[in-house]
PDB file of C-alpha atoms in Angstrom:
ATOM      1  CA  UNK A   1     -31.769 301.069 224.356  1.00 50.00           C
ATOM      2  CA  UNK A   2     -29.005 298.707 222.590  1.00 47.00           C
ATOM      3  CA  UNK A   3     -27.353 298.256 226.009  1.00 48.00           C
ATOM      4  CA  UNK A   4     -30.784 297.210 227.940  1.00 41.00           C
ATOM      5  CA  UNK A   5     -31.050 294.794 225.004  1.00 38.00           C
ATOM      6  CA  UNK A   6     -26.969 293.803 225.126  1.00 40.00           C
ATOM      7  CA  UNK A   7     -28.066 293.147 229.287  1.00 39.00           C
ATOM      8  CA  UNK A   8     -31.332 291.487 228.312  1.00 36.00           C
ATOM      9  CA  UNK A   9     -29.935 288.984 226.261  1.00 41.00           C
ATOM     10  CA  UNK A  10     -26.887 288.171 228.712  1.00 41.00           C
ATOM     11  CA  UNK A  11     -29.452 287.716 231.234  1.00 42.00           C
ATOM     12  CA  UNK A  12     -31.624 284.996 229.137  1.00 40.00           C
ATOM     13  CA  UNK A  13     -29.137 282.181 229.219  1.00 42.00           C
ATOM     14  CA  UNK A  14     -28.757 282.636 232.715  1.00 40.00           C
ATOM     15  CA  UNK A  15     -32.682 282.501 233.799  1.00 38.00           C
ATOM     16  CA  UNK A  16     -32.559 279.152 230.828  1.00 37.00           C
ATOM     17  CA  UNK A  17     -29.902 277.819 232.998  1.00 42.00           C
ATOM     18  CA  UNK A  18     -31.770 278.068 236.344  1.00 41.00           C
ATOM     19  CA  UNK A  19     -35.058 277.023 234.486  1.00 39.00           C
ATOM     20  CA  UNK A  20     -34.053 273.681 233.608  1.00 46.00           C
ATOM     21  CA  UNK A  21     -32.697 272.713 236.717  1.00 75.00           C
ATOM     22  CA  UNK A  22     -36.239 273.704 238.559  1.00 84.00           C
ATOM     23  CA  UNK A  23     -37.717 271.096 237.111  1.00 93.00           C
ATOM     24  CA  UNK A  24     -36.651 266.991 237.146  1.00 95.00           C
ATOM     25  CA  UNK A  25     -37.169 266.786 233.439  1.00 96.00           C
ATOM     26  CA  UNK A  26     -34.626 269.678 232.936  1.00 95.00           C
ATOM     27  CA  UNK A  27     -32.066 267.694 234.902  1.00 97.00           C
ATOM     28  CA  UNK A  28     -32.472 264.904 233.254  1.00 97.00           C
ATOM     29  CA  UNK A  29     -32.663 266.406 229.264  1.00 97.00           C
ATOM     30  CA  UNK A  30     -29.203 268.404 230.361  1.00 97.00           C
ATOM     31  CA  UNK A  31     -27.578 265.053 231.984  1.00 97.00           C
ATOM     32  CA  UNK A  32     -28.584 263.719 228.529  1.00 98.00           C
ATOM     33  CA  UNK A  33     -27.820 266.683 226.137  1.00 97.00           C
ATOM     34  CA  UNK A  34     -24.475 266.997 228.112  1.00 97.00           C
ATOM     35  CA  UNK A  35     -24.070 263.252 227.388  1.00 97.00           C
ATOM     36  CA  UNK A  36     -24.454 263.076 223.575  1.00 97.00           C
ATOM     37  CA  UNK A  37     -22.770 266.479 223.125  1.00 97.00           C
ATOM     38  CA  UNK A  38     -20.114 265.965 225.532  1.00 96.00           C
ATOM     39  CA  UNK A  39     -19.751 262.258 226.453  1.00 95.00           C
ATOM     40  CA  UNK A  40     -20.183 259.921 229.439  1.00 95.00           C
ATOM     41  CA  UNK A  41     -17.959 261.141 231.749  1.00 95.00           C
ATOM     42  CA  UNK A  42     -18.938 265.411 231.645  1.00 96.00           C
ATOM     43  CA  UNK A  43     -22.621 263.998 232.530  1.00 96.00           C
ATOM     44  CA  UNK A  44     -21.574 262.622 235.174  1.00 96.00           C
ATOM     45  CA  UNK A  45     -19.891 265.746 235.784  1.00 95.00           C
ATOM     46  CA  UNK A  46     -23.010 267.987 235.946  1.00 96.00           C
ATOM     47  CA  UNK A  47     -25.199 265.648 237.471  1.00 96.00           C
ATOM     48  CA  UNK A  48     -23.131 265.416 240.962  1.00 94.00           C
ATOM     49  CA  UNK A  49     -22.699 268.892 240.641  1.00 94.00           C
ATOM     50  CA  UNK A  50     -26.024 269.983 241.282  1.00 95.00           C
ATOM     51  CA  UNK A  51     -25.859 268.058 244.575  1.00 93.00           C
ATOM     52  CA  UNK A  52     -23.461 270.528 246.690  1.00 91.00           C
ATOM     53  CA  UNK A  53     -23.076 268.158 249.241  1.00 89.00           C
ATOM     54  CA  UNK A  54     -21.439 265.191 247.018  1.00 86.00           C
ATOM     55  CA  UNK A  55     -18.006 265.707 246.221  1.00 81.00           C
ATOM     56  CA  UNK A  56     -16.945 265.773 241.993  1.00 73.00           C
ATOM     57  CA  UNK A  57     -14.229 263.779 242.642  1.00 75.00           C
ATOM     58  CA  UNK A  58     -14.680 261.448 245.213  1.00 84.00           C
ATOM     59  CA  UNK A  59     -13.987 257.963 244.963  1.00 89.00           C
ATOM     60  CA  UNK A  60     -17.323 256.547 244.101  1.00 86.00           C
ATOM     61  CA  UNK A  61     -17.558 259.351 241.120  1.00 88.00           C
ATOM     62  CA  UNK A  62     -14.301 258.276 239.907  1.00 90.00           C
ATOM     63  CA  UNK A  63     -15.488 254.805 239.741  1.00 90.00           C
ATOM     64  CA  UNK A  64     -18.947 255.279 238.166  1.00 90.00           C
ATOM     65  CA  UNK A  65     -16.599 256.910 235.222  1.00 93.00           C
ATOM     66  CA  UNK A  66     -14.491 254.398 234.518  1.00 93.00           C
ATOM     67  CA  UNK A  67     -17.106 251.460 234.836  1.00 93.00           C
ATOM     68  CA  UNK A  68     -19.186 254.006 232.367  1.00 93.00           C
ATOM     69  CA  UNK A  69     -15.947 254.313 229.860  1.00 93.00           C
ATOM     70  CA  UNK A  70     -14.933 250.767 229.879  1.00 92.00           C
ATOM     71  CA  UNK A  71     -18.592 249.968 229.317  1.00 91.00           C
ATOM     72  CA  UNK A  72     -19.275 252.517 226.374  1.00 93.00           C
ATOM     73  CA  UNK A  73     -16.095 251.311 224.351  1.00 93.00           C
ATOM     74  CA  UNK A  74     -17.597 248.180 223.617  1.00 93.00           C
ATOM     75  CA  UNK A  75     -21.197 248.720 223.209  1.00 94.00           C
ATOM     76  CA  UNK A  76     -20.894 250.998 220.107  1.00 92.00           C
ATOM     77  CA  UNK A  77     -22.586 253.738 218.558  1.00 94.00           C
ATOM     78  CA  UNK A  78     -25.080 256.274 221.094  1.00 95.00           C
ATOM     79  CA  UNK A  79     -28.275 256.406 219.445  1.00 96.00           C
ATOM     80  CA  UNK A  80     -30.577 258.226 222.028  1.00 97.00           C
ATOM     81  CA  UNK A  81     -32.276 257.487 225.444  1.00 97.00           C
ATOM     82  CA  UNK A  82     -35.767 256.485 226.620  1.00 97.00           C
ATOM     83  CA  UNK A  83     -37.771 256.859 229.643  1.00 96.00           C
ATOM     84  CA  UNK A  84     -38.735 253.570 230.906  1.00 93.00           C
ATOM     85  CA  UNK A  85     -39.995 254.023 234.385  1.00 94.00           C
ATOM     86  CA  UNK A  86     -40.577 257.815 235.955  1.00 96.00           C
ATOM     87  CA  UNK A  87     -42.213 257.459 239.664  1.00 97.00           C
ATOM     88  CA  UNK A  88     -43.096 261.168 241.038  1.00 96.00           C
ATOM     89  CA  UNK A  89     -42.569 259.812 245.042  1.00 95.00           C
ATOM     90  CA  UNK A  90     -44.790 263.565 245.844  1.00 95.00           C
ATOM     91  CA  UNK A  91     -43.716 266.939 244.628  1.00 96.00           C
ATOM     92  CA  UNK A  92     -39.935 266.631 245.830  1.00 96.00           C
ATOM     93  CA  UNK A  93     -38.707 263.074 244.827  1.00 97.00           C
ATOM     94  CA  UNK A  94     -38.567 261.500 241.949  1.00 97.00           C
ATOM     95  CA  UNK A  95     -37.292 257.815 240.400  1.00 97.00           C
ATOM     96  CA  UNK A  96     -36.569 257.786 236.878  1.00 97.00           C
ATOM     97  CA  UNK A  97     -34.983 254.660 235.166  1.00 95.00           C
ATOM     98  CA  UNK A  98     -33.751 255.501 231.303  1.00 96.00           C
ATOM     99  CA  UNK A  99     -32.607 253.383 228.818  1.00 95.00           C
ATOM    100  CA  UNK A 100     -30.061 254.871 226.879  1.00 96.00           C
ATOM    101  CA  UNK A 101     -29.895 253.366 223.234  1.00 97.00           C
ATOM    102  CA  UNK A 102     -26.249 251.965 221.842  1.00 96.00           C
ATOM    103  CA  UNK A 103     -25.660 249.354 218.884  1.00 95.00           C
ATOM    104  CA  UNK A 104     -24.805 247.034 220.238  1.00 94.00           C
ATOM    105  CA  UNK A 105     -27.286 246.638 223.727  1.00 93.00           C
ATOM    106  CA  UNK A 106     -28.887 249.492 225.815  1.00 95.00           C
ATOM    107  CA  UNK A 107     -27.502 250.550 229.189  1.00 95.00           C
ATOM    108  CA  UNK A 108     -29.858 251.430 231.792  1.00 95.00           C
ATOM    109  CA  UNK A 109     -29.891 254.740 234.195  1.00 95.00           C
ATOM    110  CA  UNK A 110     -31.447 255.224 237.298  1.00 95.00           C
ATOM    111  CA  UNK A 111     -32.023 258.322 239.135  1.00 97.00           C
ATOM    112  CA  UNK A 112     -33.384 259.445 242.361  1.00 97.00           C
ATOM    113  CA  UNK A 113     -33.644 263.646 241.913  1.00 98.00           C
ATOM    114  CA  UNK A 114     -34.600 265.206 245.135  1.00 97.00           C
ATOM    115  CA  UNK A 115     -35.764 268.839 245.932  1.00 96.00           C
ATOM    116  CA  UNK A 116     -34.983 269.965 249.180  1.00 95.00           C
ATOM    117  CA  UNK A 117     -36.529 273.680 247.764  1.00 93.00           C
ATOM    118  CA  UNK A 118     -36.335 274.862 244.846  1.00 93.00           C
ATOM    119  CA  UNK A 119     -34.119 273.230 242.221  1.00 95.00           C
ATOM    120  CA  UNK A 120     -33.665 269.216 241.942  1.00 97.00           C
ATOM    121  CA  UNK A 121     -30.537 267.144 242.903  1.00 96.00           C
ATOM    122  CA  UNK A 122     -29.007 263.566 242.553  1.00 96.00           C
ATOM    123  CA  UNK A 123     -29.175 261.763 245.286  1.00 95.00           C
ATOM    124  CA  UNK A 124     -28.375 258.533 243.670  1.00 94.00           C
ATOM    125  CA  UNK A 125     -27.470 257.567 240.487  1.00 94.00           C
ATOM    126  CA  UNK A 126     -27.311 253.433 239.117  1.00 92.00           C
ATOM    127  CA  UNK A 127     -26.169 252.464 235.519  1.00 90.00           C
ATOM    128  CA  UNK A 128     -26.565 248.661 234.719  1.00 90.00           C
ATOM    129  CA  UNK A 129     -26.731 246.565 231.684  1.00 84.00           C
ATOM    130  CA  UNK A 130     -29.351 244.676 233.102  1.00 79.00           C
ATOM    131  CA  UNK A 131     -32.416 246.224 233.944  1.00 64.00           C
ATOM    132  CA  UNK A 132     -33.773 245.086 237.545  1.00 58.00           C
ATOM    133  CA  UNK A 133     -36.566 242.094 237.880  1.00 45.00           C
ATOM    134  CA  UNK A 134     -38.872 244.661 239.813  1.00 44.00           C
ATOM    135  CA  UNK A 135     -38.354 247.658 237.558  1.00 52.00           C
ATOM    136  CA  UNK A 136     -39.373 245.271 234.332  1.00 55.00           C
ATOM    137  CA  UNK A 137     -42.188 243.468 236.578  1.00 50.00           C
ATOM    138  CA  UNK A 138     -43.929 247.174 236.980  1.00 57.00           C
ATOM    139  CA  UNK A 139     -43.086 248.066 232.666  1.00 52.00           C
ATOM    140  CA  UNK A 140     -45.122 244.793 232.047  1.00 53.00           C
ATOM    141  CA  UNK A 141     -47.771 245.284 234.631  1.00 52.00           C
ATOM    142  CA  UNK A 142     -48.409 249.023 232.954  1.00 53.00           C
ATOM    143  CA  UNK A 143     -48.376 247.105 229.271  1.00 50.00           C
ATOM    144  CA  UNK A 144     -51.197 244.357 230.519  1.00 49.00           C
ATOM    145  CA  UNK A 145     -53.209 246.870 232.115  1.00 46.00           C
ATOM    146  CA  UNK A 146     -53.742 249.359 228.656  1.00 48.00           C
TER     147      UNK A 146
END
């Protein structure tokens, strides 16, 4: 009995693992989680690696880390992140833009998460200090229309 429970409970973390990646949310709270916990550049980390077609270190990786470092140095404390716009494009694409909270101003995180089956992938991934005219245009739109 103690060693069905031992392989039970090795198995758990394992399915938890899978589970949040089945879902866009899951990606995105683990990017996050990953990012608090573990800093800027081991999100970026996991989020090109559950796209097995980009390559970890590539040049364009390697870049979107050190724009991310230089940029988190001087903005100050993390304080948390924020969905601001999350488009479903049908059951196997999604848009999500986040704005991640600092002291001194937010940064801004776009996604586009694709599922070719059954678990989501980046396909590509924007981080701005500025968040674009037409992403803003469609917050305010949503504001007047409540």
């Amino acid at each position: 009995m103690k060693k069905l429970v031992f392989a039970l409970l090795l198995f758990i973390p394992a399915m938890t693992m899978n589970a949040q990646e089945s879902t866009y949310q899951g990606v995105i709270e683990k990017f996050f989680s990953i990012y608090k916990n573990d800093g800027p550049e081991k999100a970026i980390d996991y989020i090109f690696s559950t796209n097995p077609y980009l390559e970890p270190n590539s040049e364009q990786v390697t870049a979107i880390k050190l724009k991310l470092a230089t940029a988190v140095a001087v903005i100050g404390d993390y304080f948390g992140f924020d969905p601001v716009s999350v488009k479903e494009l049908g059951p196997s694409m999604t848009v999500g833009t986040y704005m991640v909270r600092y002291k001194r101003q937010p940064l801004f995180f776009t996604f586009i998460l694709y599922k070719p089956d059954k678990l989501w992938q980046i396909q590509t991934l924007r981080f701005d200090d500025k968040i674009e005219a037409l992403q803003m245009n469609d917050f305010e739109n949503k504001a007047a229309t409540k």
